[in-house]
mmCIF file of C-alpha atoms and ligand atoms in Angstrom:
data_model
loop_
_atom_site.group_PDB
_atom_site.id
_atom_site.type_symbol
_atom_site.label_atom_id
_atom_site.label_comp_id
_atom_site.label_asym_id
_atom_site.label_seq_id
_atom_site.Cartn_x
_atom_site.Cartn_y
_atom_site.Cartn_z
ATOM 1 C CA MET A 553 -85.887 181.786 -7.580
ATOM 2 C CA SER A 554 -87.902 180.926 -10.700
ATOM 3 C CA GLY A 555 -87.622 182.845 -14.010
ATOM 4 C CA PRO A 556 -90.432 184.748 -15.762
ATOM 5 C CA ARG A 557 -93.544 182.826 -16.769
ATOM 6 C CA PHE A 558 -95.165 183.261 -20.150
ATOM 7 C CA GLU A 559 -98.676 182.739 -21.388
ATOM 8 C CA VAL A 560 -98.759 181.902 -25.104
ATOM 9 C CA LEU A 561 -101.021 184.298 -26.987
ATOM 10 C CA ILE A 562 -100.198 183.365 -30.590
ATOM 11 C CA PRO A 563 -98.423 180.055 -31.132
ATOM 12 C CA HIS A 564 -95.530 179.656 -33.562
ATOM 13 C CA ASP A 565 -97.517 177.549 -36.088
ATOM 14 C CA ARG A 566 -100.293 180.117 -36.323
ATOM 15 C CA ILE A 567 -97.700 182.878 -36.805
ATOM 16 C CA GLN A 568 -96.018 180.987 -39.638
ATOM 17 C CA GLN A 569 -99.338 180.311 -41.339
ATOM 18 C CA ARG A 570 -100.366 183.979 -41.186
ATOM 19 C CA VAL A 571 -96.961 185.281 -42.326
ATOM 20 C CA ALA A 572 -97.126 182.974 -45.355
ATOM 21 C CA GLU A 573 -100.616 184.320 -46.187
ATOM 22 C CA LEU A 574 -99.372 187.918 -45.962
ATOM 23 C CA GLY A 575 -96.406 187.085 -48.197
ATOM 24 C CA ARG A 576 -98.675 185.569 -50.830
ATOM 25 C CA GLN A 577 -101.006 188.590 -50.705
ATOM 26 C CA ILE A 578 -98.097 191.012 -51.108
ATOM 27 C CA SER A 579 -96.656 188.956 -53.991
ATOM 28 C CA ILE A 580 -99.981 189.217 -55.822
ATOM 29 C CA GLU A 581 -100.460 192.932 -55.155
ATOM 30 C CA TYR A 582 -96.906 193.861 -56.200
ATOM 31 C CA ALA A 583 -96.659 191.435 -59.156
ATOM 32 C CA GLY A 584 -94.555 192.912 -61.955
ATOM 33 C CA ARG A 585 -92.984 195.529 -59.654
ATOM 34 C CA SER A 586 -90.098 195.507 -57.219
ATOM 35 C CA LEU A 587 -90.123 196.453 -53.564
ATOM 36 C CA VAL A 588 -88.033 198.177 -50.967
ATOM 37 C CA MET A 589 -88.907 196.610 -47.629
ATOM 38 C CA VAL A 590 -88.011 198.905 -44.735
ATOM 39 C CA GLY A 591 -87.780 197.052 -41.416
ATOM 40 C CA VAL A 592 -88.237 199.120 -38.265
ATOM 41 C CA LEU A 593 -85.521 198.118 -35.779
ATOM 42 C CA LYS A 594 -85.372 196.211 -33.678
ATOM 43 C CA GLY A 595 -88.724 194.515 -33.211
ATOM 44 C CA SER A 596 -89.524 193.736 -36.860
ATOM 45 C CA PHE A 597 -86.390 191.736 -37.696
ATOM 46 C CA MET A 598 -87.884 188.269 -37.226
ATOM 47 C CA PHE A 599 -91.163 189.077 -38.951
ATOM 48 C CA LEU A 600 -89.300 190.659 -41.873
ATOM 49 C CA ALA A 601 -86.955 187.679 -42.200
ATOM 50 C CA ASP A 602 -89.872 185.223 -42.326
ATOM 51 C CA LEU A 603 -92.105 187.416 -44.487
ATOM 52 C CA ILE A 604 -89.618 187.941 -47.338
ATOM 53 C CA ARG A 605 -89.266 184.166 -47.751
ATOM 54 C CA HIS A 606 -92.900 184.178 -48.903
ATOM 55 C CA ILE A 607 -92.593 187.123 -51.294
ATOM 56 C CA ASP A 608 -91.642 186.349 -54.852
ATOM 57 C CA VAL A 609 -91.186 189.818 -56.360
ATOM 58 C CA PRO A 610 -87.670 191.317 -56.559
ATOM 59 C CA LEU A 611 -86.901 193.260 -53.401
ATOM 60 C CA ARG A 612 -84.223 194.964 -51.384
ATOM 61 C CA ILE A 613 -84.039 195.431 -47.643
ATOM 62 C CA GLU A 614 -83.448 198.606 -45.686
ATOM 63 C CA PHE A 615 -83.579 199.191 -41.956
ATOM 64 C CA ILE A 616 -84.637 202.250 -40.037
ATOM 65 C CA GLY A 617 -84.386 202.636 -36.268
ATOM 66 C CA THR A 618 -86.575 204.468 -33.783
ATOM 67 C CA LYS A 619 -86.752 204.705 -30.053
ATOM 68 C CA SER A 620 -89.775 205.657 -27.993
ATOM 69 C CA TYR A 621 -90.289 203.122 -25.262
ATOM 70 C CA GLU A 622 -88.871 203.013 -21.758
ATOM 71 C CA GLY A 623 -89.993 199.731 -20.161
ATOM 72 C CA THR A 624 -93.694 199.228 -20.825
ATOM 73 C CA THR A 625 -94.719 202.895 -20.963
ATOM 74 C CA THR A 626 -94.367 205.101 -23.979
ATOM 75 C CA SER A 627 -92.642 208.449 -23.597
ATOM 76 C CA GLY A 628 -94.690 209.922 -26.429
ATOM 77 C CA GLN A 629 -91.518 211.013 -28.211
ATOM 78 C CA VAL A 630 -90.154 209.259 -31.261
ATOM 79 C CA GLN A 631 -86.457 209.558 -32.045
ATOM 80 C CA LEU A 632 -84.636 208.333 -35.129
ATOM 81 C CA THR A 633 -81.741 206.083 -34.102
ATOM 82 C CA LYS A 634 -80.817 204.832 -37.578
ATOM 83 C CA ASP A 635 -81.691 206.221 -40.993
ATOM 84 C CA LEU A 636 -81.955 204.372 -44.330
ATOM 85 C CA ASP A 637 -78.680 203.609 -46.119
ATOM 86 C CA ARG A 638 -79.982 204.442 -49.594
ATOM 87 C CA PRO A 639 -82.604 206.712 -51.180
ATOM 88 C CA ILE A 640 -86.138 205.448 -51.798
ATOM 89 C CA GLN A 641 -87.190 208.064 -54.334
ATOM 90 C CA ASP A 642 -89.480 206.566 -57.038
ATOM 91 C CA GLU A 643 -89.480 203.173 -55.291
ATOM 92 C CA ASP A 644 -92.417 201.105 -54.091
ATOM 93 C CA VAL A 645 -91.810 201.016 -50.353
ATOM 94 C CA LEU A 646 -93.310 198.718 -47.743
ATOM 95 C CA LEU A 647 -92.640 199.788 -44.168
ATOM 96 C CA VAL A 648 -92.500 196.774 -41.832
ATOM 97 C CA GLU A 649 -93.406 197.288 -38.154
ATOM 98 C CA ASP A 650 -93.537 194.804 -35.291
ATOM 99 C CA ILE A 651 -96.594 196.336 -33.617
ATOM 100 C CA ILE A 652 -98.769 199.417 -33.868
ATOM 101 C CA ASP A 653 -99.551 200.530 -30.349
ATOM 102 C CA THR A 654 -100.112 204.285 -29.811
ATOM 103 C CA GLY A 655 -99.403 204.783 -33.519
ATOM 104 C CA LEU A 656 -96.821 207.500 -32.822
ATOM 105 C CA THR A 657 -93.907 205.587 -34.381
ATOM 106 C CA LEU A 658 -95.759 204.650 -37.545
ATOM 107 C CA ASN A 659 -97.135 208.164 -37.947
ATOM 108 C CA TYR A 660 -93.640 209.647 -37.521
ATOM 109 C CA LEU A 661 -92.098 207.226 -40.016
ATOM 110 C CA ILE A 662 -94.808 207.682 -42.637
ATOM 111 C CA HIS A 663 -94.233 211.437 -42.578
ATOM 112 C CA LEU A 664 -90.464 210.996 -42.683
ATOM 113 C CA LEU A 665 -90.510 208.560 -45.607
ATOM 114 C CA GLU A 666 -93.123 210.524 -47.593
ATOM 115 C CA GLN A 667 -90.623 213.395 -47.703
ATOM 116 C CA ARG A 668 -88.214 211.106 -49.592
ATOM 117 C CA GLN A 669 -90.756 210.881 -52.451
ATOM 118 C CA PRO A 670 -91.248 207.138 -52.867
ATOM 119 C CA ARG A 671 -93.402 205.997 -55.801
ATOM 120 C CA SER A 672 -95.718 204.398 -53.253
ATOM 121 C CA LEU A 673 -95.618 203.834 -49.504
ATOM 122 C CA LYS A 674 -97.569 201.127 -47.697
ATOM 123 C CA THR A 675 -97.270 199.710 -44.222
ATOM 124 C CA ILE A 676 -97.411 196.250 -42.742
ATOM 125 C CA ALA A 677 -97.527 195.485 -39.029
ATOM 126 C CA PHE A 678 -97.179 192.043 -37.515
ATOM 127 C CA LEU A 679 -99.440 193.047 -34.596
ATOM 128 C CA ASP A 680 -101.973 195.812 -34.022
ATOM 129 C CA LYS A 681 -103.350 197.047 -30.682
ATOM 130 C CA PRO A 682 -106.039 199.503 -31.891
ATOM 131 C CA SER A 683 -107.415 200.176 -28.400
ATOM 132 C CA ARG A 684 -104.153 201.975 -27.467
ATOM 133 C CA ARG A 685 -104.127 204.398 -30.402
ATOM 134 C CA ARG A 686 -103.247 208.032 -29.608
ATOM 135 C CA ILE A 687 -103.113 209.093 -33.232
ATOM 136 C CA GLU A 688 -105.191 208.081 -36.242
ATOM 137 C CA VAL A 689 -103.034 205.657 -38.228
ATOM 138 C CA HIS A 690 -103.481 202.115 -39.545
ATOM 139 C CA GLY A 691 -101.461 199.360 -41.193
ATOM 140 C CA ASP A 692 -102.309 198.529 -44.816
ATOM 141 C CA TYR A 693 -101.590 194.909 -43.912
ATOM 142 C CA VAL A 694 -101.870 193.519 -40.377
ATOM 143 C CA GLY A 695 -100.900 190.073 -39.105
ATOM 144 C CA PHE A 696 -102.984 189.906 -35.935
ATOM 145 C CA THR A 697 -105.137 192.376 -34.029
ATOM 146 C CA ILE A 698 -104.717 191.921 -30.279
ATOM 147 C CA GLU A 699 -106.154 193.356 -27.088
ATOM 148 C CA ASP A 700 -104.308 195.719 -24.790
ATOM 149 C CA ARG A 701 -101.722 193.272 -23.430
ATOM 150 C CA PHE A 702 -97.963 193.812 -23.348
ATOM 151 C CA VAL A 703 -96.507 191.043 -25.491
ATOM 152 C CA VAL A 704 -93.045 189.631 -26.066
ATOM 153 C CA GLY A 705 -91.458 187.112 -28.425
ATOM 154 C CA TYR A 706 -91.117 186.751 -32.192
ATOM 155 C CA GLY A 707 -88.854 189.825 -32.165
ATOM 156 C CA LEU A 708 -90.716 191.851 -29.543
ATOM 157 C CA ASP A 709 -88.975 192.619 -26.283
ATOM 158 C CA PHE A 710 -89.436 193.714 -22.719
ATOM 159 C CA GLU A 711 -86.333 195.742 -21.768
ATOM 160 C CA GLN A 712 -84.430 194.094 -24.659
ATOM 161 C CA ARG A 713 -85.228 190.538 -23.520
ATOM 162 C CA PHE A 714 -87.398 187.714 -24.845
ATOM 163 C CA ARG A 715 -87.108 188.594 -28.549
ATOM 164 C CA ASN A 716 -86.025 185.001 -29.228
ATOM 165 C CA LEU A 717 -89.277 183.335 -28.097
ATOM 166 C CA ARG A 718 -90.946 181.450 -30.968
ATOM 167 C CA ASP A 719 -94.479 182.292 -29.831
ATOM 168 C CA VAL A 720 -96.031 185.666 -29.056
ATOM 169 C CA CYS A 721 -96.458 185.602 -25.285
ATOM 170 C CA VAL A 722 -97.858 187.704 -22.490
ATOM 171 C CA LEU A 723 -95.559 188.027 -19.486
ATOM 172 C CA ALA A 724 -97.377 186.516 -16.529
ATOM 173 C CA PRO A 725 -97.247 188.703 -13.401
HETATM 174 P P1 LIG B 520 -96.109 202.981 -30.899
HETATM 175 O O1 LIG B 520 -96.664 203.216 -29.533
HETATM 176 O O2 LIG B 520 -97.193 202.569 -31.866
HETATM 177 O O3 LIG B 520 -95.302 204.133 -31.358
HETATM 178 O O4 LIG B 520 -95.132 201.736 -30.789
HETATM 179 C C1 LIG B 520 -93.769 201.916 -30.557
HETATM 180 C C2 LIG B 520 -93.033 200.645 -30.346
HETATM 181 O O5 LIG B 520 -93.289 200.196 -29.040
HETATM 182 C C3 LIG B 520 -93.361 199.446 -31.230
HETATM 183 O O6 LIG B 520 -92.749 199.471 -32.486
HETATM 184 C C4 LIG B 520 -92.799 198.331 -30.351
HETATM 185 O O7 LIG B 520 -91.415 198.155 -30.591
HETATM 186 C C5 LIG B 520 -93.045 198.841 -28.949
HETATM 187 N N1 LIG B 520 -94.210 198.174 -28.372
HETATM 188 C C6 LIG B 520 -95.487 198.591 -28.324
HETATM 189 N N2 LIG B 520 -96.274 197.684 -27.722
HETATM 190 C C7 LIG B 520 -95.450 196.656 -27.390
HETATM 191 C C8 LIG B 520 -95.668 195.378 -26.756
HETATM 192 O O8 LIG B 520 -96.784 194.962 -26.364
HETATM 193 N N3 LIG B 520 -94.564 194.602 -26.604
HETATM 194 C C9 LIG B 520 -93.312 194.972 -27.008
HETATM 195 N N4 LIG B 520 -93.084 196.142 -27.607
HETATM 196 C C10 LIG B 520 -94.138 196.972 -27.800
#
């Protein structure tokens, strides 16, 4: 029996190039300030790790966890699985997502974090699938806009697998 087959959608080199660009843009826009980068577990961990190596303003890292997906279909419900460890009041916060799909997760997290009274709150998503949106929400920074394909790799999973792929891939049927 053969294993799953992957079609490369965004190759590793292109990802690295784009992540570096985003890091430079963020460094310019936040020059003279400091940042709290909030990674949304688990999918954003690789993007966050690469991105911060291109940001040259002082920063600290927090993680927040949500759950909404069962397999490839969304349940429409967002649950918090891990909260921040420290307050973000009066901080410049950048929320780091792997992908904006229906928008439900990002919308939920924006509302949750706004209640903590940050000085500012912006969002960055590695990927964006605007055609799947069920709620009006957008990333302030976006790595790549993609079509409605279920993707894995570079931190993104299918049933907790394939996060370790270097490229963003579509699972071939
Ligand atoms: P939402 O539908 O925008 O709330 O996205 C919720 C979460 O679903 C994202 O943060 C991802 O972790 C996951 N997700 C959405 N689309 C994909 C995909 O194509 N591949 C892997 N995970 C996805």
